[in-house]
Coordinates of C-alpha atoms and ligand atoms in Angstrom, one line a residue:
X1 CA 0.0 0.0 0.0
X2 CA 1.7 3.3 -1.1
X3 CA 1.7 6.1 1.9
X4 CA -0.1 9.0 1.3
X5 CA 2.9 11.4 2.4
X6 CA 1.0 14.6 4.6
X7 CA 2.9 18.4 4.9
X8 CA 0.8 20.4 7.6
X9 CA 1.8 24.0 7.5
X10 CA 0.6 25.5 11.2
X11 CA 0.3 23.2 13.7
X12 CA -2.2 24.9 16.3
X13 CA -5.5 24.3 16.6
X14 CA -6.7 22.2 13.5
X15 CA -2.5 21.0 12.8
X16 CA -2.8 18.8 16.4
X17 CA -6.8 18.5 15.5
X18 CA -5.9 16.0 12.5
X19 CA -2.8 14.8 13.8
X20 CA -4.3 13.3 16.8
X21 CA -7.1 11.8 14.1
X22 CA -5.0 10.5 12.1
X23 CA -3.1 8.7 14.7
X24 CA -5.9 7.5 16.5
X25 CA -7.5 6.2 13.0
X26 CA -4.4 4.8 11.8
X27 CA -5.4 1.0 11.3
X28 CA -9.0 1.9 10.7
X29 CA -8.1 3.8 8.0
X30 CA -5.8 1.3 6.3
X31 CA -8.4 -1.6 6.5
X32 CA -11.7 0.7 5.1
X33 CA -10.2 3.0 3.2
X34 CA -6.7 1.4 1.9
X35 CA -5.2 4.5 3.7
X36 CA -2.0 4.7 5.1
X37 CA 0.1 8.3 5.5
X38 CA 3.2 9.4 6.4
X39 CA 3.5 13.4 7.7
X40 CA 6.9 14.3 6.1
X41 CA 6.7 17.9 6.6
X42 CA 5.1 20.4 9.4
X43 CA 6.0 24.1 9.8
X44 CA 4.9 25.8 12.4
X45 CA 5.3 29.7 13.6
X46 CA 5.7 28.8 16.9
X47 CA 7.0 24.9 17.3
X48 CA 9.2 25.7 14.4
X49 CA 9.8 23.9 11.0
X50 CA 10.7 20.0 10.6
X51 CA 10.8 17.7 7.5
X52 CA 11.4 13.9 7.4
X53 CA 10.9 12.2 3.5
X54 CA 10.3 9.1 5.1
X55 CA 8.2 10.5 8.2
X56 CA 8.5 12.8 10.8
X57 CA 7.6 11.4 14.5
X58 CA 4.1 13.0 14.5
X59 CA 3.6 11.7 18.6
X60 CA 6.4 13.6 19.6
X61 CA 5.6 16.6 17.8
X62 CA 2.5 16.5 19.7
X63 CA 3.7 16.2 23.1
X64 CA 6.1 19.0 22.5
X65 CA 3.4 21.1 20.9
X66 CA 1.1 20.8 23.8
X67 CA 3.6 21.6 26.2
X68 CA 4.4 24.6 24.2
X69 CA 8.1 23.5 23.3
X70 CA 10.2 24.1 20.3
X71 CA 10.3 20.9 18.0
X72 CA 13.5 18.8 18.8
X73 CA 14.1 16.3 15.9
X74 CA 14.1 16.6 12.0
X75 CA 14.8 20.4 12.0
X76 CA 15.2 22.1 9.0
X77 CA 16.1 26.2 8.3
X78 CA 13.8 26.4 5.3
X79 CA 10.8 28.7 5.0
X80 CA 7.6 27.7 4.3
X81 CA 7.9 28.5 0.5
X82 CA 11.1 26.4 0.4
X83 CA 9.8 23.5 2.5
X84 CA 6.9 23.4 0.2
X85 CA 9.2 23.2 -2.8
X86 CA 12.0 20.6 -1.3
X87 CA 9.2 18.0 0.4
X88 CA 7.9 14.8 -1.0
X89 CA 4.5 15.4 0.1
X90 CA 1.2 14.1 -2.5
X91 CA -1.0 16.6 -0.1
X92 CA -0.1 20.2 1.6
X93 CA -3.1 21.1 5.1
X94 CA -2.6 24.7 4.9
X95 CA -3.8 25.5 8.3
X96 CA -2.2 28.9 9.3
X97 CA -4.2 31.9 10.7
X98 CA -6.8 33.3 8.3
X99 CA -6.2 37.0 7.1
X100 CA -9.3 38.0 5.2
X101 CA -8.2 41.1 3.7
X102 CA -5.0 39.8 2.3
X103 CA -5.2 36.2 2.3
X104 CA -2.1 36.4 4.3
X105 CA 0.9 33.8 3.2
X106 CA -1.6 31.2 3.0
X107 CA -2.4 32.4 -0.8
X108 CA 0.9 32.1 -1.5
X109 CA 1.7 28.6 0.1
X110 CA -1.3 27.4 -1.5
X111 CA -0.6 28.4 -5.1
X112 CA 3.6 27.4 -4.6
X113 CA 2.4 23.6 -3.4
X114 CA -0.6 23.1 -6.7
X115 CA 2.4 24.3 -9.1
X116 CA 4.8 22.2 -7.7
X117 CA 1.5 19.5 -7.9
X118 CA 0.8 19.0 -4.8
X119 CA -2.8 18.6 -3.6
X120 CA -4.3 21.3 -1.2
X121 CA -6.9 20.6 2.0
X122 CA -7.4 23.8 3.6
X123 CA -9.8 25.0 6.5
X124 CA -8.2 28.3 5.9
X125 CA -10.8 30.7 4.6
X126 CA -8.5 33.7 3.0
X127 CA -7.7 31.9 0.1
X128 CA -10.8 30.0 -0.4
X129 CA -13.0 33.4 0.2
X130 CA -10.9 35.5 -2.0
X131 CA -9.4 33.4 -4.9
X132 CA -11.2 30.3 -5.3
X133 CA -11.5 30.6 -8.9
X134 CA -7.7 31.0 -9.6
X135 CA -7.1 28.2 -6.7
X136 CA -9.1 25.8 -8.7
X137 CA -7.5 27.3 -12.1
X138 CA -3.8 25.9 -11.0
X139 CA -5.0 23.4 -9.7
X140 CA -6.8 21.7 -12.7
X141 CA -4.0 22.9 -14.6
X142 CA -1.6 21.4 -12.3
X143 CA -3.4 18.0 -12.2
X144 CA -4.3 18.4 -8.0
X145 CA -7.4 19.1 -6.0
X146 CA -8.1 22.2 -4.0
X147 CA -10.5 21.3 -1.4
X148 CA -11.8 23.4 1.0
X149 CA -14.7 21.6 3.5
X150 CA -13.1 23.0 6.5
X151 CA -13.7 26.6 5.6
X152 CA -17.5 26.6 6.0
X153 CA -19.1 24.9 9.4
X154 CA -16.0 22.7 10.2
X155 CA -15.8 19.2 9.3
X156 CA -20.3 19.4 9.2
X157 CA -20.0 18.7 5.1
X158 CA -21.5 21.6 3.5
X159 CA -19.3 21.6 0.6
X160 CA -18.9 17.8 -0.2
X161 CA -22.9 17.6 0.7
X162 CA -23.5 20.4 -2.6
X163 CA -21.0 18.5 -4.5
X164 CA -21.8 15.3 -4.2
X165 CA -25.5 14.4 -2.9
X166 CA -26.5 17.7 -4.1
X167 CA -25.4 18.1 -7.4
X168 CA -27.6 18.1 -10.2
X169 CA -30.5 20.5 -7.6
X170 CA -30.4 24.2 -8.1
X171 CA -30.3 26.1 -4.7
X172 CA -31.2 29.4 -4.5
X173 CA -31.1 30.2 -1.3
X174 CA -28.6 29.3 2.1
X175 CA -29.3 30.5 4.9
X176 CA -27.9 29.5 8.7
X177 CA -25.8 30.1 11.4
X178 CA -21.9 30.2 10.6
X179 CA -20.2 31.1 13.4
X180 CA -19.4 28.6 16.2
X181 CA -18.1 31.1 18.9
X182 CA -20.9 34.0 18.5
X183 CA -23.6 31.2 18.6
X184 CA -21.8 29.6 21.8
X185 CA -21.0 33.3 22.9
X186 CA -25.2 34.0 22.5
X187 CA -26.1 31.0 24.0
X188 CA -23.8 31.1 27.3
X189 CA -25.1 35.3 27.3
X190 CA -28.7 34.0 27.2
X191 CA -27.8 32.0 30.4
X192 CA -26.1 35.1 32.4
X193 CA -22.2 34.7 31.4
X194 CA -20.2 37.9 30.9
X195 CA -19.0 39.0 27.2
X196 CA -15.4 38.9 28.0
X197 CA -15.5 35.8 30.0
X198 CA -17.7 33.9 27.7
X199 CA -15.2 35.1 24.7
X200 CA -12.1 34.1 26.6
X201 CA -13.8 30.3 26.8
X202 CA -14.4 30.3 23.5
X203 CA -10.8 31.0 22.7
X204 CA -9.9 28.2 25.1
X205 CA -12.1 25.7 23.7
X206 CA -11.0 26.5 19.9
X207 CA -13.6 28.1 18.7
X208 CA -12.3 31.2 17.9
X209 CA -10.7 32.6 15.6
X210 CA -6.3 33.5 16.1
X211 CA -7.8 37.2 16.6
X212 CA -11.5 37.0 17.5
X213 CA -12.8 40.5 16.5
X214 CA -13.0 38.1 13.1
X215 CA -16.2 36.3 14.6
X216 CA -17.7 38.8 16.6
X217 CA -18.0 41.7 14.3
X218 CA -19.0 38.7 11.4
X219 CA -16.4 38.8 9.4
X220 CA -15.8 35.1 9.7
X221 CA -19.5 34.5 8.1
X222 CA -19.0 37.3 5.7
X223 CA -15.8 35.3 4.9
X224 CA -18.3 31.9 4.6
X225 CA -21.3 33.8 2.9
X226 CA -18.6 34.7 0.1
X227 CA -17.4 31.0 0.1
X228 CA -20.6 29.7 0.0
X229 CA -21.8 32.6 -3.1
X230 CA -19.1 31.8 -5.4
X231 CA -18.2 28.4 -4.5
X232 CA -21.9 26.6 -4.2
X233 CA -24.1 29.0 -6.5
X234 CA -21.4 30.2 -9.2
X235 CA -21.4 33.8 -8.1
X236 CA -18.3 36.5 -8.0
X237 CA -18.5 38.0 -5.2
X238 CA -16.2 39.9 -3.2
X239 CA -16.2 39.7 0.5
X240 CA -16.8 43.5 0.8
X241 CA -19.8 42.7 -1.7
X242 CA -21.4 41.3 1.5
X243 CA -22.9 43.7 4.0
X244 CA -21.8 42.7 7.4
X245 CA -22.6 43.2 11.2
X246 CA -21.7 41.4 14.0
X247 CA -22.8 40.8 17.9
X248 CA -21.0 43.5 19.3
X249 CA -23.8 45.6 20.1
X250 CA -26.4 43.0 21.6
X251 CA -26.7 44.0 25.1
X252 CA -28.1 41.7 28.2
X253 CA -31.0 44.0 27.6
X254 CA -31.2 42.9 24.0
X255 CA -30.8 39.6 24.9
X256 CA -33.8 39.6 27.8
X257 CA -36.4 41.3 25.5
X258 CA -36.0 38.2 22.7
X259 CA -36.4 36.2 25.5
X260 CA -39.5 38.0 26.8
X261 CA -41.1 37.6 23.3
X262 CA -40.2 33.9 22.9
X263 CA -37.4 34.4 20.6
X264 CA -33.5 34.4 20.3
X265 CA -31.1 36.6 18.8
X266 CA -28.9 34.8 15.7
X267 CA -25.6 35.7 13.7
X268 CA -27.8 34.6 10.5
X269 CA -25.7 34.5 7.0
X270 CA -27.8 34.3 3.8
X271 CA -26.7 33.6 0.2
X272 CA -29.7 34.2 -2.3
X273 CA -30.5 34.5 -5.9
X274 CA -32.7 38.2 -6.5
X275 CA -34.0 39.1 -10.0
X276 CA -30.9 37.2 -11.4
X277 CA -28.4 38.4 -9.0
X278 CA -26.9 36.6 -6.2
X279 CA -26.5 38.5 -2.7
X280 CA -25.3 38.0 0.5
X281 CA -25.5 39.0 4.0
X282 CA -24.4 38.9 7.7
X283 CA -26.5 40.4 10.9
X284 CA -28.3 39.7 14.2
X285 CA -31.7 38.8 13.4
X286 CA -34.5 38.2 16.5
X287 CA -35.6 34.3 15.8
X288 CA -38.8 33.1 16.8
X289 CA -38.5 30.2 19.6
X290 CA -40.8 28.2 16.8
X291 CA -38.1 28.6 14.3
X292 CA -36.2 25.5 13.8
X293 CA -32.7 27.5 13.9
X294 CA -33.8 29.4 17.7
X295 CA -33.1 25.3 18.9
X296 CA -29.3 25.5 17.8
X297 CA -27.0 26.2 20.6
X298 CA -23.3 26.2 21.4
X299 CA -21.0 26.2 18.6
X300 CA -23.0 24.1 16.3
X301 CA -24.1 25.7 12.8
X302 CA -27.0 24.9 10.8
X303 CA -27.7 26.0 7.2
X304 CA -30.9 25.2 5.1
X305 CA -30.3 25.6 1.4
X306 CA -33.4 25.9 -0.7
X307 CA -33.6 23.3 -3.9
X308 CA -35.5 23.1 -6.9
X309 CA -35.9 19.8 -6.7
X310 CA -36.2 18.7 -3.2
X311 CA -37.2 22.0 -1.4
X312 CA -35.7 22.7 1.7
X313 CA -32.9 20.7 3.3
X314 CA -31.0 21.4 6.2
X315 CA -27.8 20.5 8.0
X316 CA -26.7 20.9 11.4
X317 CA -23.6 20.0 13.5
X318 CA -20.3 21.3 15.2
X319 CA -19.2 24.6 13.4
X320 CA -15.9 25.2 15.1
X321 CA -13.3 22.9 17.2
X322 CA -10.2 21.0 17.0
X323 CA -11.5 17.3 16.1
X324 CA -14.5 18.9 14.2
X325 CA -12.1 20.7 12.1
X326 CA -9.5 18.4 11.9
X327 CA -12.1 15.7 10.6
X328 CA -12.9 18.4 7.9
X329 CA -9.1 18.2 7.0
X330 CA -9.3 14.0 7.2
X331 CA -12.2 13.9 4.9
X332 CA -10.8 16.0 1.9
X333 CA -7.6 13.8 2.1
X334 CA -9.8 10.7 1.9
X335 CA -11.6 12.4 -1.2
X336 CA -7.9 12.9 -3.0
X337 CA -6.9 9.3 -1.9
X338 CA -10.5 8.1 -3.5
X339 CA -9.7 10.0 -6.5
X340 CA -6.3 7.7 -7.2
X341 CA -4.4 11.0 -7.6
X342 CA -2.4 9.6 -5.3
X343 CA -2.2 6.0 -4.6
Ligands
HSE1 N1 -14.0 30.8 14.4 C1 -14.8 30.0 13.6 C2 -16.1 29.8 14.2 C3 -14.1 28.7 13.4 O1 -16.3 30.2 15.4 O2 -17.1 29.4 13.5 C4 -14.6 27.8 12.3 O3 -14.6 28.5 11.1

């Protein structure tokens, strides 16, 4: 069985995420899927960056990580850009922090690893919310995949469900919640936590963003809305296309009158086709306690896209985490290694 050989650039949240999956799925995977892996490279801002052709010793790595230390073994003085170039690996996880406005170096280290034909998985939004189409361009020129699941509601398959059991209905309309933390955030409020101390849990937990004024002012579902506008219903949208508001300005006081007229306030994010044009938005809406989305809590998302053919169908499950991200990450490489691009 030929190794599918893994580079993970950033490995915080979602880098450990699907590096404790993969080790914990190891033999699973090879007897359902015909899966087996090597991670040759990881780079890290923090832990530092470490190749190994014939595998690096992905255990230790995470024992080091967690206890905030420098990596010890396998260390090489490449950049990211180089390391891309030099390692063996069939499939780069670019998991570094998202930059919305610039697309940060993940743009980059996305486009360097599809020329140099290596597959991309990415939960990182920047590149998939401001150049999918180019992304996808190399890419099919190149031969790789550039997928993308973990950029909208984690590892819950929005994309692959569009894709695949989808394809072939026209949706007009998606509308949900996209933000983990500011729905945990609004549920924890609704039950007397503190802003700041509610945040600050979030953060612990993984839910949030590297800096979290990204979720709570809704740029993170602005960043989705785009994703899902130009990736699921062929728009071209730009992410300042989108008008956007966050949760900043609910107040307790807010919060207590939804709840005295049996509703809930909602970071809502809507994608729609209007007299042949396809908008989207981000905001606060007041949902009635009878509306199937007031009943989602915590950091799950749930989105309902709207089908010519089957009317509406919704999906709901963990927006935001470490596993449930990571498993985004793990289910892309399994599409690749299903494909045969690699094995
Ligand atoms: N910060 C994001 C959220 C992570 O809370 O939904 C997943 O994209």
């Amino acid at each position: 069985m030929k190794k599918t050989k893994i580079a993970i650039l950033g490995f915080g949240t979602v880098g450990q995420g699907i590096c404790d999956i993969l080790l914990q799925k190891k033999e699973q995977l090879k007897k359902q899927y015909n899966f087996d892996f090597e991670v040759v490279a990881v780079s890290d801002f923090n832990n530092g960056n470490v190749y190994n052709p014939n595998g690096l010793d992905i255990s230790q790595m995470l024992e080091e990580a967690k206890a905030k230390k420098k990596f010890t073994k396998d260390i090489v003085k490449w950049d990211n850009i180089t390391l891309i170039k030099k390692c063996n690996a069939d499939v780069l996880c670019e998991l570094t922090y998202t930059d919305l406005k610039t697309g940060g170096p993940a743009i980059d280290h996305c486009k360097t690893a599809l020329k140099s034909g290596i597959n991309v998985v990415t939960s990182n939004k920047g590149p998939a919310a401001l150049q999918y189409p180019e992304m996808n361009e190399i890419a099919d020129v190149n031969n790789v995949k550039f997928l993308i699941e973990g950029t909208v509601c984690a590892g819950t398959p929005v994309i692959n469900l569009t894709d695949g059991p989808l394809a072939g209905c026209e949706i007009s309309k998606i509308r949900g919640i996209l933000n983990g933390t500011t729905n945990y955030m609004l549920s924890e409020m609704e039950k007397g936590m503190g802003y700041d101390e509610v945040l600050k849990i979030a953060q612990d937990l993984g839910y949030a963003e590297a800096d979290p004024t990204g979720d709570v002012e809704g740029h993170d579902a602005r960043g989705k809305v785009t994703i899902l506008a130009n990736v699921v219903m062929g728009a071209s949208l730009k992410i300042s296309d989108v008008p956007c508001q966050g949760i900043t300005k609910i107040t307790f006081d807010d919060i207590q009158k939804a709840k005295d007229n049996n509703a809930r306030w909602k970071l809502i994010g809507s994608v729609e086709k209007k007299d042949g044009k396809i908008i989207g938005s981000v905001a606060p809406e007041m949902i009635d306690l009878s509306h199937p989305l007031a009943g989602v809590m915590g950091a799950t998302n749930a989105l309902t896209f709207s089908t010519d053919l089957l009317g509406d169908v919704t999906i709901v499950g963990p927006g935001a985490g470490r596993i449930e991200t990571g498993f985004s990450i793990l289910t892309d490489i399994l599409k690749i290694h299903n494909s045969s691009l690699v094995c």
